[in-house]
CSV table of C-alpha atoms (C1' of nucleotides) in Angstrom, one decimal:
chain,number,residue,atom,x,y,z
Y,1,MET,CA,0.0,0.0,0.0
Y,2,ILE,CA,3.0,2.2,0.5
Y,3,ALA,CA,4.1,1.2,-2.9
Y,4,ASN,CA,4.2,4.0,-5.5
Y,5,ALA,CA,4.4,4.1,-9.2
Y,6,ALA,CA,8.1,3.4,-9.2
Y,7,ASP,CA,7.8,-0.2,-7.8
Y,8,ASN,CA,7.1,-1.8,-11.2
Y,9,SER,CA,10.8,-2.7,-11.5
Y,10,VAL,CA,10.2,-5.6,-13.9
Y,11,MET,CA,8.6,-3.4,-16.5
Y,12,ASP,CA,11.2,-0.8,-16.2
Y,13,ASP,CA,13.6,-3.3,-17.8
Y,14,TRP,CA,11.4,-3.8,-20.8
Y,15,LEU,CA,13.0,-2.4,-23.9
Y,16,GLY,CA,9.8,-1.7,-25.8
Y,17,ARG,CA,8.3,0.2,-22.8
Y,18,ASN,CA,11.4,2.2,-22.3
Y,19,LEU,CA,11.5,3.1,-26.0
Y,20,ARG,CA,7.8,4.1,-26.0
Y,21,ARG,CA,8.2,6.3,-22.9
Y,22,ALA,CA,11.4,7.9,-24.2
Y,23,THR,CA,9.7,8.6,-27.6
Y,24,SER,CA,6.7,10.1,-25.9
Y,25,ALA,CA,8.8,12.3,-23.7
Y,26,VAL,CA,10.9,13.6,-26.6
Y,27,PHE,CA,7.8,14.2,-28.8
Y,28,ASN,CA,6.0,16.0,-25.9
Y,29,ASN,CA,8.9,18.4,-25.7
Y,30,PHE,CA,8.8,18.8,-29.5
Y,31,GLY,CA,5.2,19.7,-29.2
Y,32,GLU,CA,5.8,22.4,-26.6
Y,33,GLU,CA,8.6,23.9,-28.6
Y,34,PHE,CA,6.7,23.9,-31.9
Y,35,ALA,CA,3.3,24.7,-30.5
Y,36,GLN,CA,3.7,28.4,-31.3
Y,37,PHE,CA,4.0,27.4,-35.0
Y,38,LYS,CA,1.3,24.7,-34.9
Y,39,ILE,CA,3.8,22.3,-36.5
Y,40,ARG,CA,3.7,18.6,-35.6
Y,41,PRO,CA,6.7,16.3,-36.0
Y,42,ALA,CA,5.4,14.9,-39.3
Y,43,LEU,CA,4.9,18.4,-40.8
Y,44,PHE,CA,8.4,19.5,-39.7
Y,45,ALA,CA,9.8,16.4,-41.4
Y,46,VAL,CA,8.0,17.1,-44.6
Y,47,LEU,CA,9.0,20.7,-44.6
Y,48,THR,CA,12.6,19.9,-44.0
Y,49,LEU,CA,12.5,17.3,-46.8
Y,50,ILE,CA,11.0,19.8,-49.2
Y,51,GLU,CA,13.7,22.3,-48.2
Y,52,SER,CA,16.5,19.8,-48.9
Y,53,HIS,CA,14.8,18.2,-51.9
Y,54,PRO,CA,12.9,21.0,-53.7
Y,55,GLY,CA,10.8,20.1,-56.6
Y,56,SER,CA,10.3,16.5,-55.6
Y,57,SER,CA,7.0,14.7,-56.3
Y,58,GLY,CA,4.7,13.6,-53.5
Y,59,ALA,CA,5.5,10.0,-54.2
Y,60,ARG,CA,9.2,10.8,-53.9
Y,61,LEU,CA,8.7,12.5,-50.6
Y,62,SER,CA,6.7,9.6,-49.3
Y,63,GLU,CA,9.5,7.3,-50.3
Y,64,LEU,CA,12.1,9.5,-48.5
Y,65,LEU,CA,10.0,9.7,-45.3
Y,66,GLU,CA,9.0,6.1,-45.6
Y,67,ILE,CA,5.3,6.7,-45.1
Y,68,PRO,CA,2.4,5.6,-47.3
Y,69,ARG,CA,1.6,7.9,-50.2
Y,70,ALA,CA,-1.9,8.3,-48.9
Y,71,ASN,CA,-0.6,9.9,-45.7
Y,72,MET,CA,1.7,12.2,-47.6
Y,73,VAL,CA,-1.3,13.6,-49.5
Y,74,LEU,CA,-2.9,14.7,-46.2
Y,75,LEU,CA,0.3,16.3,-44.9
Y,76,LEU,CA,0.9,18.2,-48.2
Y,77,ARG,CA,-2.8,19.3,-48.4
Y,78,GLU,CA,-2.5,20.7,-44.9
Y,79,LEU,CA,0.8,22.6,-45.7
Y,80,GLU,CA,-0.7,23.9,-49.0
Y,81,GLN,CA,-3.8,25.2,-47.3
Y,82,ARG,CA,-1.6,27.0,-44.8
Y,83,HIS,CA,0.4,28.5,-47.7
Y,84,LEU,CA,3.7,27.0,-46.6
Y,85,ILE,CA,4.1,24.9,-49.8
Y,86,GLU,CA,2.8,25.0,-53.3
Y,87,ARG,CA,2.2,22.2,-55.8
Y,88,GLU,CA,2.7,22.8,-59.5
Y,89,PRO,CA,1.9,20.3,-62.3
Y,90,ASP,CA,5.1,18.6,-63.5
Y,91,PRO,CA,5.5,19.3,-67.3
Y,92,ALA,CA,7.6,16.2,-67.7
Y,93,ASN,CA,5.1,13.9,-66.0
Y,94,ARG,CA,1.5,15.0,-66.0
Y,95,ARG,CA,0.6,12.5,-63.3
Y,96,ALA,CA,3.0,14.2,-60.9
Y,97,HIS,CA,3.3,17.4,-59.0
Y,98,ILE,CA,6.4,19.5,-58.2
Y,99,VAL,CA,6.4,20.4,-54.5
Y,100,LEU,CA,8.1,23.6,-53.4
Y,101,LEU,CA,8.2,25.9,-50.3
Y,102,THR,CA,6.4,29.2,-50.8
Y,103,PRO,CA,8.2,32.3,-49.7
Y,104,GLN,CA,6.2,32.1,-46.5
Y,105,GLY,CA,7.3,28.5,-46.0
Y,106,ALA,CA,10.9,29.4,-46.7
Y,107,ALA,CA,10.8,32.3,-44.3
Y,108,LEU,CA,9.4,29.9,-41.6
Y,109,MET,CA,12.2,27.3,-41.9
Y,110,PRO,CA,14.9,29.3,-39.9
Y,111,LYS,CA,12.5,29.7,-37.0
Y,112,LEU,CA,11.7,26.0,-37.1
Y,113,HIS,CA,15.3,25.0,-37.2
Y,114,ALA,CA,15.9,27.3,-34.2
Y,115,ALA,CA,13.0,25.6,-32.4
Y,116,GLN,CA,14.6,22.3,-33.2
Y,117,ALA,CA,17.9,23.5,-31.7
Y,118,ARG,CA,16.1,24.5,-28.5
Y,119,HIS,CA,14.3,21.1,-28.5
Y,120,ASN,CA,17.6,19.3,-28.9
Y,121,GLU,CA,19.2,21.3,-26.2
Y,122,HIS,CA,16.4,20.5,-23.9
Y,123,THR,CA,16.3,16.7,-24.5
Y,124,GLU,CA,20.0,16.1,-25.1
Y,125,ARG,CA,21.8,18.5,-22.8
Y,126,TRP,CA,22.7,15.9,-20.3
Y,127,MET,CA,24.1,13.5,-22.9
Y,128,THR,CA,27.7,13.6,-23.9
Y,129,PRO,CA,28.4,13.5,-27.6
Y,130,GLU,CA,29.7,10.0,-27.2
Y,131,GLU,CA,26.5,8.9,-25.4
Y,132,ARG,CA,24.4,10.5,-28.1
Y,133,ARG,CA,26.3,8.8,-30.9
Y,134,PHE,CA,26.1,5.4,-29.1
Y,135,LEU,CA,22.3,5.9,-28.5
Y,136,ILE,CA,21.6,6.8,-32.1
Y,137,ALA,CA,23.7,3.9,-33.4
Y,138,LEU,CA,21.9,1.4,-31.2
Y,139,LEU,CA,18.4,2.8,-32.2
Y,140,GLN,CA,19.4,2.6,-35.9
Y,141,ARG,CA,20.5,-0.9,-35.5
Y,142,ILE,CA,17.1,-1.8,-34.0
Y,143,TRP,CA,15.0,-0.4,-36.8
Y,144,ARG,CA,17.4,-1.4,-39.6
Y,145,ARG,CA,17.5,-5.0,-38.4
Y,146,ALA,CA,13.7,-5.1,-38.4
Y,147,GLY,CA,13.6,-4.7,-42.2
Y,148,GLU,CA,16.1,-7.5,-42.8
Y,149,ILE,CA,15.7,-11.1,-43.3
Y,150,GLU,CA,16.3,-13.2,-40.1
Y,151,PRO,CA,19.8,-12.4,-39.0
Y,152,GLY,CA,22.2,-15.3,-39.1
Y,153,LEU,CA,22.4,-17.1,-35.8
R,1,MET,CA,17.3,11.1,-59.1
R,2,ILE,CA,19.4,8.1,-58.3
R,3,ALA,CA,18.9,9.0,-54.7
R,4,ASN,CA,17.1,6.3,-52.7
R,5,ALA,CA,15.3,6.4,-49.4
R,6,ALA,CA,18.6,6.2,-47.5
R,7,ASP,CA,19.8,9.6,-48.6
R,8,ASN,CA,17.9,11.6,-45.9
R,9,SER,CA,21.0,11.6,-43.8
R,10,VAL,CA,20.0,14.7,-41.8
R,11,MET,CA,16.8,13.1,-40.5
R,12,ASP,CA,18.7,9.9,-39.6
R,13,ASP,CA,20.4,12.0,-36.9
R,14,TRP,CA,17.2,13.2,-35.3
R,15,LEU,CA,16.8,11.6,-31.9
R,16,GLY,CA,13.0,11.6,-32.0
R,17,ARG,CA,12.7,10.0,-35.4
R,18,ASN,CA,15.2,7.3,-34.4
R,19,LEU,CA,13.3,6.7,-31.2
R,20,ARG,CA,10.0,6.4,-33.0
R,21,ARG,CA,11.3,4.1,-35.7
R,22,ALA,CA,13.0,1.8,-33.1
R,23,THR,CA,9.9,1.7,-31.0
R,24,SER,CA,7.8,0.8,-34.1
R,25,ALA,CA,10.2,-1.9,-35.0
R,26,VAL,CA,10.2,-3.4,-31.6
R,27,PHE,CA,6.4,-3.3,-31.2
R,28,ASN,CA,5.9,-4.8,-34.7
R,29,ASN,CA,8.0,-7.8,-33.6
R,30,PHE,CA,6.0,-7.9,-30.4
R,31,GLY,CA,2.9,-8.0,-32.5
R,32,GLU,CA,4.1,-10.9,-34.6
R,33,GLU,CA,5.2,-12.9,-31.5
R,34,PHE,CA,1.9,-12.3,-29.6
R,35,ALA,CA,-0.5,-12.5,-32.5
R,36,GLN,CA,-1.3,-16.1,-31.8
R,37,PHE,CA,-2.6,-15.0,-28.4
R,38,LYS,CA,-4.3,-11.8,-29.6
R,39,ILE,CA,-2.4,-9.9,-26.9
R,40,ARG,CA,-1.3,-6.3,-27.5
R,41,PRO,CA,1.6,-4.6,-25.6
R,42,ALA,CA,-0.8,-2.8,-23.3
R,43,LEU,CA,-2.8,-6.0,-22.5
R,44,PHE,CA,0.4,-7.8,-21.7
R,45,ALA,CA,1.6,-5.1,-19.4
R,46,VAL,CA,-1.8,-5.1,-17.5
R,47,LEU,CA,-1.8,-8.9,-17.2
R,48,THR,CA,1.8,-8.9,-15.9
R,49,LEU,CA,0.9,-6.2,-13.5
R,50,ILE,CA,-2.1,-8.1,-12.2
R,51,GLU,CA,0.1,-11.2,-11.8
R,52,SER,CA,2.6,-9.4,-9.7
R,53,HIS,CA,0.1,-7.2,-7.8
R,54,PRO,CA,-3.0,-9.5,-7.5
R,55,GLY,CA,-6.0,-7.9,-5.9
R,56,SER,CA,-5.2,-4.3,-6.8
R,57,SER,CA,-7.9,-1.9,-7.8
R,58,GLY,CA,-8.2,-0.5,-11.3
R,59,ALA,CA,-7.1,2.9,-10.1
R,60,ARG,CA,-4.0,1.4,-8.5
R,61,LEU,CA,-3.2,-0.5,-11.7
R,62,SER,CA,-3.6,2.7,-13.8
R,63,GLU,CA,-1.2,4.4,-11.4
R,64,LEU,CA,1.4,1.6,-11.7
R,65,LEU,CA,1.2,1.6,-15.5
R,66,GLU,CA,1.0,5.4,-15.6
R,67,ILE,CA,-2.0,5.6,-17.9
R,68,PRO,CA,-5.3,7.4,-17.5
R,69,ARG,CA,-7.9,5.5,-15.4
R,70,ALA,CA,-10.3,5.8,-18.4
R,71,ASN,CA,-8.0,3.7,-20.6
R,72,MET,CA,-7.5,1.1,-17.9
R,73,VAL,CA,-11.2,0.6,-17.8
R,74,LEU,CA,-11.2,-0.4,-21.5
R,75,LEU,CA,-8.3,-2.8,-21.1
R,76,LEU,CA,-9.8,-4.4,-18.0
R,77,ARG,CA,-13.2,-4.8,-19.7
R,78,GLU,CA,-11.5,-6.5,-22.7
R,79,LEU,CA,-9.6,-8.9,-20.5
R,80,GLU,CA,-12.7,-9.6,-18.4
R,81,GLN,CA,-14.8,-10.3,-21.5
R,82,ARG,CA,-12.1,-12.8,-22.6
R,83,HIS,CA,-12.2,-14.4,-19.2
R,84,LEU,CA,-8.5,-13.8,-18.5
R,85,ILE,CA,-9.3,-11.6,-15.4
R,86,GLU,CA,-12.2,-11.2,-13.0
R,87,ARG,CA,-13.3,-8.2,-11.0
R,88,GLU,CA,-14.9,-8.6,-7.5
R,89,PRO,CA,-16.4,-5.8,-5.4
R,90,ASP,CA,-13.9,-4.8,-2.7
R,91,PRO,CA,-15.7,-5.3,0.7
R,92,ALA,CA,-13.5,-2.7,2.3
R,93,ASN,CA,-14.3,0.0,-0.3
R,94,ARG,CA,-17.6,-0.3,-2.2
R,95,ARG,CA,-16.3,2.1,-4.9
R,96,ALA,CA,-13.4,-0.2,-5.7
R,97,HIS,CA,-12.9,-3.5,-7.4
R,98,ILE,CA,-10.4,-6.2,-6.7
R,99,VAL,CA,-8.8,-7.4,-9.9
R,100,LEU,CA,-7.5,-11.0,-10.2
R,101,LEU,CA,-6.3,-13.4,-12.9
R,102,THR,CA,-8.8,-16.2,-13.7
R,103,PRO,CA,-7.4,-19.7,-13.8
R,104,GLN,CA,-7.5,-19.3,-17.6
R,105,GLY,CA,-5.5,-16.1,-17.3
R,106,ALA,CA,-3.0,-17.6,-14.9
R,107,ALA,CA,-2.6,-20.5,-17.3
R,108,LEU,CA,-1.9,-18.2,-20.1
R,109,MET,CA,0.9,-16.2,-18.4
R,110,PRO,CA,3.7,-18.8,-18.8
R,111,LYS,CA,3.0,-18.8,-22.6
R,112,LEU,CA,3.1,-15.1,-22.7
R,113,HIS,CA,6.4,-14.9,-20.8
R,114,ALA,CA,7.8,-17.5,-23.2
R,115,ALA,CA,6.6,-15.3,-26.1
R,116,GLN,CA,8.3,-12.3,-24.5
R,117,ALA,CA,11.5,-14.3,-24.2
R,118,ARG,CA,11.4,-15.1,-27.9
R,119,HIS,CA,10.6,-11.4,-28.6
R,120,ASN,CA,13.5,-10.3,-26.5
R,121,GLU,CA,15.8,-12.8,-28.2
R,122,HIS,CA,14.8,-11.5,-31.6
R,123,THR,CA,15.2,-7.8,-30.8
R,124,GLU,CA,18.2,-7.9,-28.5
R,125,ARG,CA,20.2,-10.8,-29.8
R,126,TRP,CA,22.8,-8.6,-31.4
R,127,MET,CA,23.2,-6.4,-28.3
R,128,THR,CA,25.8,-7.2,-25.6
R,129,PRO,CA,24.6,-7.1,-22.0
R,130,GLU,CA,26.6,-3.9,-21.6
R,131,GLU,CA,25.1,-2.3,-24.6
R,132,ARG,CA,21.6,-3.2,-23.4
R,133,ARG,CA,22.2,-1.8,-19.9
R,134,PHE,CA,23.6,1.4,-21.4
R,135,LEU,CA,20.6,1.7,-23.8
R,136,ILE,CA,18.0,1.2,-21.1
R,137,ALA,CA,19.8,3.6,-18.8
R,138,LEU,CA,19.9,6.3,-21.5
R,139,LEU,CA,16.2,5.8,-22.4
R,140,GLN,CA,15.2,6.0,-18.7
R,141,ARG,CA,17.2,9.2,-18.3
R,142,ILE,CA,15.2,10.6,-21.2
R,143,TRP,CA,11.7,9.9,-19.9
R,144,ARG,CA,12.6,10.5,-16.3
R,145,ARG,CA,14.1,13.9,-17.0
R,146,ALA,CA,10.9,14.9,-18.9
R,147,GLY,CA,8.9,14.8,-15.7
R,148,GLU,CA,11.3,17.0,-13.8
R,149,ILE,CA,11.4,20.7,-13.3
R,150,GLU,CA,13.8,22.4,-15.7
R,151,PRO,CA,17.2,21.0,-14.8
R,152,GLY,CA,19.6,23.5,-13.4
R,153,LEU,CA,21.7,25.2,-16.1
M,1,DT,C1',0.9,-3.0,-66.7
M,2,DA,C1',2.8,0.4,-63.5
M,3,DT,C1',2.8,4.9,-61.3
M,4,DT,C1',0.7,9.3,-59.2
M,5,DG,C1',-2.5,11.5,-56.7
M,6,DT,C1',-6.4,10.8,-54.3
M,7,DT,C1',-10.6,9.3,-51.3
M,8,DA,C1',-12.3,6.6,-48.0
M,9,DT,C1',-11.7,3.9,-44.2
M,10,DA,C1',-10.0,1.6,-40.1
M,11,DC,C1',-7.4,0.6,-36.1
M,12,DT,C1',-4.6,1.8,-32.2
M,13,DC,C1',-2.9,4.8,-28.8
M,14,DT,C1',-3.4,8.7,-26.0
M,15,DA,C1',-5.8,12.1,-23.5
M,16,DT,C1',-9.5,14.8,-21.3
M,17,DA,C1',-14.1,16.2,-19.6
M,18,DA,C1',-17.9,14.9,-17.1
M,19,DC,C1',-21.0,11.8,-14.8
M,20,DT,C1',-22.4,8.3,-10.6
M,21,DA,C1',-21.7,6.2,-6.4
M,22,DT,C1',-19.3,6.1,-2.8
M,23,DA,C1',-15.9,7.8,0.9
P,1,DT,C1',-14.4,17.4,-1.1
P,2,DA,C1',-12.0,13.5,-2.9
P,3,DT,C1',-11.8,8.9,-5.0
P,4,DA,C1',-13.2,4.8,-8.2
P,5,DG,C1',-15.3,3.4,-12.0
P,6,DT,C1',-17.3,4.7,-16.1
P,7,DT,C1',-18.9,6.9,-20.6
P,8,DA,C1',-18.1,9.6,-24.4
P,9,DT,C1',-15.2,11.8,-27.3
P,10,DA,C1',-11.3,13.7,-29.7
P,11,DG,C1',-6.7,13.9,-31.8
P,12,DA,C1',-2.8,11.9,-33.9
P,13,DG,C1',-0.3,8.1,-36.1
P,14,DT,C1',-0.4,4.4,-39.1
P,15,DA,C1',-2.1,1.3,-42.6
P,16,DT,C1',-4.7,-0.6,-46.6
P,17,DA,C1',-7.9,-0.9,-50.6
P,18,DA,C1',-9.5,1.1,-54.6
P,19,DC,C1',-10.2,4.4,-58.1
P,20,DA,C1',-9.0,7.9,-62.2
P,21,DA,C1',-5.6,9.9,-64.9
P,22,DT,C1',-1.4,9.2,-67.0
P,23,DA,C1',2.9,6.6,-68.3
DNA sequence: TATTGTTATACTCTATAACTATA
DNA sequence: TATAGTTATAGAGTATAACAATA
């Protein structure tokens, strides 16, 4: 009865639970930092991708982000309605659109990158560069392994 | 144009994105391993909690799992309808219920723990014990820091 | 036949407000 | 006033099927 929420020591060793809670904590801080811009993680990823790959098609962007095309459509529509991106017909392929940042969108990017820097500072301040590299490397091994055939025993 | 999905090197350094993808990979494997039992991660956590804290109330379980009470209600209802748990009125507190595993639920637990062992083997086989400890410690620092007041600068 | 954009849909997780009965 | 269980609801993320226009 005196037990508190910290006595579930077994579950605190579960990798999946620790991953989920860490993800939630990081995304919550992202939300606080980006709330003033009404930009969610997925929107920031798409904007950053368009900034570094201007003129890509929606299908190409969905490949790069590794999300279904149908979901990219929703994100691009939202960004277009907010006048942060524009879609032009691609003269070389009349099925496709060319996606670009509007001047408004381009002007917003430096503010978003600054918010990201504050977000990183908040969530990573207590990590050494070595710890961060090690953490990222382990996380990448986890999700990259998942797409592979059964690893050799 | 020759670029593939692996050329988004900048985003591959984002902590939040790596956390989300690693979480997704681990939970996808969990889903494959537990599909035969139709048990999702949240259901497994609740069953494990009831096993280690038999007779707790729903409110107590939601505290231990750190999820809203309203969500615990849905999980307990599902488990009760599947005859894996039972809820009795608490004679000492007529607002509360006592939650227990049914014989069926208790009989299922060893199979679930075996599935968890296979799941862990699959997702952690390539990690050394030291790497795993370090990873868990870093993840816990991330979600524990999030609940704290602003750390001293 | 395959690709692009799109609509519709569905499922899960997470979170909050508000009600009731009990304390 | 506070707690336990509950209902209803809403938002976001994720995923698939299917269609029209185009290649």
